[in-house]
XYZ file of C-alpha atoms in Angstrom:
409
model
C -52.269 -21.402 35.281
C -52.242 -17.653 35.917
C -51.729 -16.299 32.446
C -53.394 -19.137 30.604
C -51.093 -20.975 28.222
C -51.742 -24.532 27.173
C -49.244 -27.257 27.972
C -48.966 -27.771 24.224
C -47.935 -24.163 23.624
C -45.391 -24.397 26.453
C -43.860 -27.438 24.783
C -44.698 -29.722 27.738
C -47.281 -31.896 25.994
C -47.302 -33.134 22.402
C -45.382 -35.215 19.924
C -42.298 -32.975 19.714
C -39.418 -33.574 22.113
C -38.224 -30.680 24.252
C -34.454 -30.841 23.802
C -33.649 -28.599 26.762
C -35.821 -30.666 29.079
C -34.083 -33.772 27.758
C -30.756 -32.206 28.725
C -32.013 -31.697 32.291
C -33.312 -35.259 32.670
C -30.039 -36.642 31.311
C -28.146 -34.526 33.829
C -30.450 -35.608 36.673
C -29.977 -39.255 35.754
C -26.202 -38.872 35.756
C -25.867 -36.750 38.892
C -28.298 -38.832 40.943
C -26.962 -42.159 39.687
C -30.511 -43.211 38.829
C -31.443 -45.309 35.780
C -34.701 -43.371 35.314
C -35.341 -39.605 35.255
C -38.460 -37.832 33.994
C -40.149 -34.461 33.776
C -43.867 -35.163 34.013
C -47.048 -33.101 33.755
C -50.095 -34.316 35.682
C -53.383 -33.863 33.792
C -56.304 -34.973 35.988
C -58.876 -34.012 33.339
C -57.294 -36.532 30.963
C -56.562 -39.032 33.737
C -52.898 -39.231 32.825
C -49.315 -38.423 33.665
C -47.554 -37.181 30.529
C -43.792 -37.567 30.225
C -42.563 -34.236 28.825
C -39.080 -35.726 28.939
C -37.893 -39.155 30.024
C -34.642 -41.068 30.277
C -34.400 -44.789 31.014
C -38.101 -45.706 30.946
C -39.036 -49.074 29.427
C -39.424 -48.769 25.649
C -43.210 -49.248 25.571
C -43.765 -46.656 28.268
C -41.325 -44.203 26.712
C -43.017 -44.609 23.323
C -46.487 -43.997 24.774
C -45.136 -41.019 26.783
C -47.963 -41.327 29.306
C -49.362 -43.520 32.029
C -52.777 -43.646 33.728
C -53.053 -41.357 36.712
C -53.718 -44.238 39.107
C -50.230 -45.598 38.323
C -48.526 -42.206 38.749
C -46.190 -41.540 41.653
C -45.560 -37.930 40.553
C -49.214 -37.118 41.223
C -48.445 -37.113 44.952
C -45.870 -34.355 44.357
C -48.318 -32.376 42.268
C -51.157 -32.751 44.781
C -49.044 -31.716 47.786
C -46.848 -29.152 46.049
C -43.886 -30.461 48.051
C -40.927 -32.760 47.381
C -41.388 -36.458 47.932
C -38.695 -39.036 48.740
C -39.609 -42.726 49.066
C -36.659 -44.953 50.044
C -38.540 -48.210 49.342
C -41.542 -48.147 47.027
C -42.558 -51.703 48.070
C -42.697 -50.642 51.711
C -44.802 -47.505 51.161
C -48.590 -48.096 51.195
C -49.095 -45.519 48.410
C -46.911 -47.444 45.965
C -46.582 -51.014 47.279
C -49.178 -52.387 44.853
C -48.498 -49.990 41.951
C -48.409 -52.067 38.738
C -45.513 -50.032 37.310
C -43.447 -50.595 40.436
C -44.117 -54.312 40.457
C -43.762 -54.873 36.693
C -40.531 -52.912 36.164
C -38.735 -53.544 39.436
C -38.783 -49.940 40.659
C -37.704 -49.560 44.320
C -36.948 -45.937 45.288
C -38.268 -42.533 44.166
C -37.435 -38.865 44.632
C -39.501 -36.085 43.022
C -39.733 -32.307 43.337
C -42.447 -29.968 42.019
C -42.251 -28.022 38.755
C -44.309 -24.887 38.226
C -45.741 -22.462 35.715
C -45.024 -18.736 36.118
C -48.023 -18.236 38.421
C -46.396 -20.620 40.914
C -48.956 -23.392 40.416
C -47.515 -26.898 40.620
C -48.157 -28.810 37.386
C -46.020 -31.911 37.803
C -42.640 -33.132 38.909
C -39.026 -33.773 38.064
C -38.215 -37.215 39.432
C -35.522 -39.866 39.588
C -36.181 -43.567 40.182
C -33.803 -46.341 41.171
C -34.165 -50.125 41.030
C -32.753 -50.571 44.509
C -33.637 -49.186 47.932
C -32.086 -45.754 48.501
C -31.951 -43.542 51.572
C -32.222 -40.165 49.825
C -30.134 -37.456 51.497
C -30.663 -33.733 51.983
C -27.989 -33.196 49.324
C -29.991 -35.344 46.901
C -33.079 -33.273 47.614
C -31.203 -29.979 47.135
C -29.759 -31.203 43.825
C -33.201 -32.163 42.549
C -34.662 -28.834 43.617
C -31.906 -26.966 41.747
C -32.569 -29.018 38.622
C -36.318 -28.439 38.979
C -35.613 -24.685 39.166
C -34.003 -25.020 35.729
C -37.205 -26.657 34.460
C -39.229 -23.760 35.926
C -36.901 -21.297 34.189
C -37.438 -23.023 30.835
C -41.208 -22.863 31.319
C -40.962 -19.176 32.263
C -38.800 -18.482 29.206
C -41.272 -20.186 26.893
C -44.104 -18.241 28.556
C -42.279 -14.957 27.884
C -41.700 -15.989 24.268
C -45.404 -16.727 23.797
C -46.417 -13.418 25.345
C -43.854 -11.551 23.257
C -45.204 -13.205 20.098
C -48.749 -12.269 21.103
C -47.700 -8.694 21.859
C -45.905 -8.439 18.516
C -48.989 -9.682 16.692
C -51.089 -7.068 18.468
C -48.551 -4.365 17.671
C -48.500 -5.388 14.009
C -52.289 -5.282 13.941
C -52.311 -1.863 15.599
C -49.611 -0.592 13.230
C -51.570 -1.889 10.252
C -54.764 -0.257 11.490
C -52.891 2.977 12.153
C -51.343 2.959 8.709
C -54.694 2.292 7.095
C -56.337 5.066 9.093
C -53.543 7.558 8.365
C -53.629 6.696 4.668
C -57.424 7.053 4.540
C -57.520 10.338 6.442
C -54.566 11.740 4.494
C -56.238 10.852 1.210
C -59.525 12.400 2.329
C -57.692 15.592 3.335
C -55.517 15.739 0.222
C -58.445 15.650 -2.196
C -60.085 18.936 -1.078
C -56.690 20.431 -0.195
C -55.487 19.982 -3.762
C -58.486 22.016 -4.919
C -57.725 24.712 -2.347
C -54.074 24.895 -3.458
C -55.142 25.200 -7.091
C -57.593 27.980 -6.296
C -54.985 29.904 -4.298
C -52.541 29.641 -7.208
C -55.152 31.149 -9.521
C -55.634 34.001 -7.044
C -51.857 34.447 -6.826
C -51.639 34.859 -10.601
C -54.000 37.814 -10.355
C -51.152 39.788 -8.689
C -53.377 41.368 -6.067
C -51.942 44.442 -4.334
C -51.719 45.394 -0.691
C -53.300 43.334 2.082
C -55.143 41.059 -0.350
C -51.887 40.111 -2.072
C -50.166 39.461 1.252
C -53.025 37.262 2.395
C -52.960 35.251 -0.822
C -49.200 34.749 -0.468
C -49.690 33.579 3.133
C -52.484 31.231 2.067
C -50.298 29.818 -0.681
C -47.369 29.094 1.656
C -49.617 27.598 4.326
C -51.565 25.410 1.909
C -48.394 24.093 0.258
C -46.911 23.304 3.671
C -50.082 21.472 4.666
C -50.019 19.539 1.388
C -46.420 18.515 2.085
C -47.444 17.192 5.518
C -50.305 15.203 4.010
C -48.059 13.746 1.300
C -45.427 12.787 3.891
C -48.111 11.083 5.992
C -49.322 9.123 2.976
C -45.790 8.013 2.095
C -45.139 6.987 5.709
C -48.364 4.975 5.779
C -47.378 3.235 2.542
C -43.990 2.337 4.036
C -45.678 0.939 7.143
C -48.022 -1.176 5.051
C -45.203 -2.471 2.840
C -46.738 -1.124 -0.365
C -44.004 1.455 -0.995
C -41.616 0.265 -3.702
C -38.328 1.718 -4.901
C -38.244 2.052 -8.685
C -35.210 2.001 -10.931
C -35.211 4.810 -13.485
C -32.767 7.297 -14.941
C -32.168 10.171 -12.508
C -30.266 13.359 -13.249
C -28.885 14.109 -9.778
C -27.616 17.547 -10.803
C -31.110 18.472 -12.008
C -32.755 17.110 -8.843
C -30.327 19.120 -6.679
C -30.846 22.273 -8.763
C -34.646 21.943 -8.576
C -34.413 21.462 -4.812
C -32.378 24.624 -4.339
C -34.690 26.610 -6.618
C -37.727 25.434 -4.627
C -36.294 26.920 -1.420
C -34.620 29.986 -2.854
C -37.394 32.418 -1.945
C -37.380 31.243 1.693
C -33.590 31.602 1.772
C -33.715 35.052 0.173
C -36.029 36.290 2.924
C -33.248 35.528 5.428
C -30.355 36.435 3.088
C -29.015 32.878 3.220
C -26.589 31.953 0.436
C -27.355 28.690 -1.391
C -24.651 26.664 -3.121
C -24.470 23.493 -5.207
C -21.169 21.688 -5.710
C -21.207 18.775 -8.137
C -18.114 16.545 -8.283
C -19.872 13.446 -9.579
C -18.114 11.392 -12.229
C -21.516 11.069 -13.924
C -24.752 12.945 -13.461
C -27.310 10.354 -14.536
C -27.792 7.288 -12.329
C -30.310 4.499 -11.946
C -32.518 5.168 -8.939
C -35.928 6.294 -7.729
C -36.345 9.884 -8.864
C -39.226 10.655 -6.507
C -37.480 9.106 -3.494
C -34.253 10.999 -4.179
C -36.138 14.266 -4.662
C -38.077 13.690 -1.417
C -34.888 12.988 0.545
C -33.127 16.079 -0.785
C -36.192 18.278 -0.327
C -36.661 17.249 3.315
C -33.005 17.725 4.167
C -32.566 21.023 2.352
C -35.853 22.376 3.696
C -34.526 21.804 7.213
C -31.173 23.330 6.305
C -32.892 26.543 5.211
C -35.476 26.496 8.009
C -32.939 26.132 10.823
C -30.389 28.616 9.443
C -30.776 32.312 10.254
C -27.489 33.538 8.784
C -24.813 32.050 6.573
C -25.445 29.416 3.930
C -26.964 26.074 3.009
C -25.170 23.776 0.559
C -25.713 20.603 -1.438
C -22.578 18.684 -2.424
C -22.574 15.763 -4.836
C -19.597 13.425 -5.118
C -18.428 9.811 -5.250
C -16.781 8.016 -2.351
C -13.721 5.780 -2.736
C -15.970 2.813 -3.608
C -17.803 4.644 -6.374
C -20.991 5.133 -4.370
C -22.883 8.409 -4.674
C -22.393 10.711 -1.694
C -24.881 13.521 -1.097
C -24.088 16.085 1.590
C -26.520 18.711 2.826
C -24.711 21.232 5.033
C -25.806 24.403 6.769
C -24.502 27.008 9.213
C -27.659 26.899 11.325
C -28.541 26.297 14.945
C -27.243 22.715 15.012
C -28.571 19.791 17.021
C -27.657 19.105 20.665
C -25.559 15.955 21.004
C -28.103 14.310 23.350
C -30.821 14.594 20.681
C -28.815 13.551 17.632
C -29.482 9.818 18.030
C -33.272 10.382 18.078
C -33.528 12.885 15.237
C -34.399 10.150 12.715
C -37.113 8.631 14.931
C -40.743 9.196 13.974
C -42.380 12.282 15.506
C -39.088 13.414 17.073
C -37.707 16.931 16.809
C -34.689 18.663 18.352
C -36.505 19.627 21.551
C -39.902 21.235 22.344
C -38.553 24.792 22.069
C -37.387 24.114 18.510
C -40.725 22.498 17.650
C -42.653 25.532 18.901
C -40.434 28.026 17.098
C -39.982 26.290 13.744
C -43.020 23.994 13.535
C -43.118 20.661 11.768
C -44.476 17.181 12.453
C -41.282 15.263 13.176
C -41.862 12.726 10.389
C -39.675 14.282 7.681
C -36.353 12.986 8.989
C -37.852 9.579 9.775
C -39.010 9.396 6.166
C -35.544 10.372 4.950
C -33.921 7.566 6.919
C -36.441 4.974 5.779
C -36.168 6.030 2.138
C -32.376 5.874 2.312
C -32.566 2.384 3.837
C -35.035 1.265 1.148
C -32.457 2.391 -1.420
C -29.798 0.290 0.404
C -27.988 3.442 1.490
C -26.577 4.845 4.703
C -27.104 8.165 6.441
C -24.800 9.987 8.831
C -25.202 13.194 10.813
C -22.558 15.540 12.194
C -23.755 18.594 14.091
C -22.413 21.188 16.492
C -24.925 23.409 18.324
C -24.569 26.959 17.071
C -22.298 25.958 14.189
C -24.519 24.009 11.820
C -25.269 20.504 10.654
C -23.993 18.257 7.875
C -25.991 15.200 6.834
C -24.269 12.737 4.514
C -26.099 10.113 2.485
C -24.235 7.317 0.714
C -26.114 5.414 -1.992
C -24.986 2.494 -4.189
C -26.386 3.981 -7.397
C -25.234 2.725 -10.765
C -24.246 5.385 -13.326
C -26.013 5.273 -16.657
C -23.596 4.783 -19.543
C -23.366 7.727 -21.909
C -25.558 7.255 -24.954
C -23.716 7.075 -28.273
C -24.174 10.016 -30.590
C -26.116 8.978 -33.685
C -25.351 10.947 -36.836
C -28.091 11.283 -39.403
C -26.729 11.508 -42.899
C-alpha cells in the first residue's frame, strides 16, 4: 500500500461506519437510480469482500458487512484496476451462476476502482440494479468522479494518520530535548555556582590593577553564563510541563526597583538614565514573584543592552479594566519591522549582526512570552529602528487588600 496503513486505521474496515463514505454511496444510489450502492475493499488474504459502506443491500448481508470472495463482483475491478460495466449479470459468464445474483435478483452492475495514496487499487465503488441496464459513458464518468471523492477521503485520512505519527515523534523529540537540556543545564549549574561564589570572594578582596579588572570581568562573565543556564532550565521545565505559576503576594514596585538596581552599573557605563514611574492603584498583587521578576529582568536587560544613549524606563499602571500594565521602554537601536513578529520565537534575535555585536542566546524573549501566557497575560511590542522599543505586558493580577492596622494597648 505504499506507505503502509492498515484498512482499519484508514476507516475502511471495522465495526464503525464511515459517515463520509456513506454520504458518497447515498449520492451514487440517487444519481445512478440504482437500488444498491457500495464501497468495497477486497481482501484476498481473508477471502472476503468487505463493505466499507453500503446502501440498499439485503439486511443480512448489510449486517454481516462482508461476502466471500468467490461471490464478489467487485473483485474483477480490483484485479484489473479498470472500470467494469455489466449490462446483464445473468448473461455474463463471470456472474451468471453467482449465488448473490441469483438469490437477490441482481441484473446489472457498474463498478470503478478506488485507490490508496500509492495508486494501488484496493476495491471498488459500485452500483447495482435489479433490471438490465445499458450503462452509458455518462454513467461511467459519474461513477469515476464519485470514486475520486472516495480516493480523496482515503488520502485525507492517510495524511491525518501521518500527521498524528509526526506529532508523536515531535513530542518525543521535544521531551528528549527538554530532558537533555535540563540535565546538561543542571550539570553545568552545579560547578558554575561554585565558580561564581569563588569569584565573589575574590571580588571582595578589592584587588588593584590588572588583577582587579580580571576579577570584575570574571564576575560579569560568570553571572551572565549562570543566567543563560537558569533560562535554559526554566525553558526545559516549560517544555516538560513541570513549570507552575504560583500565587503569592508580590510588591511590583519593589520588583521594578530591584530590577533597575541590578542593571544600574551597566547603564552607568554608557551614561544611560534609568527611570521608574509607578501609577498603580495598589502595589501588592497576587502573582508569581519569580516569574514577574524574570520577565522584568529579561526585558530591562535588553533595554539597557540595546541602548547606547538616552534612557530606559519601567512604567507601572492599570488599564481601563483594572489589569496591571507593565511597560519597558528604551531609546535604543529598535527592531526592524520585518523581524518584530519573530522576536518572541525561541533562538531568534534581531538579525545576525545584532547577535554578533550584543551576544545572547535568543531564548530570553521566548521565555518572557511564555511566562506572560502562563500568567494569562498579553504582550505587545512597538518599535522603530533607531528610535527605541516599547514592550507592554498586560496581566490580570488581583490587588491584595490593605491589611488593617492592629493597635496594641
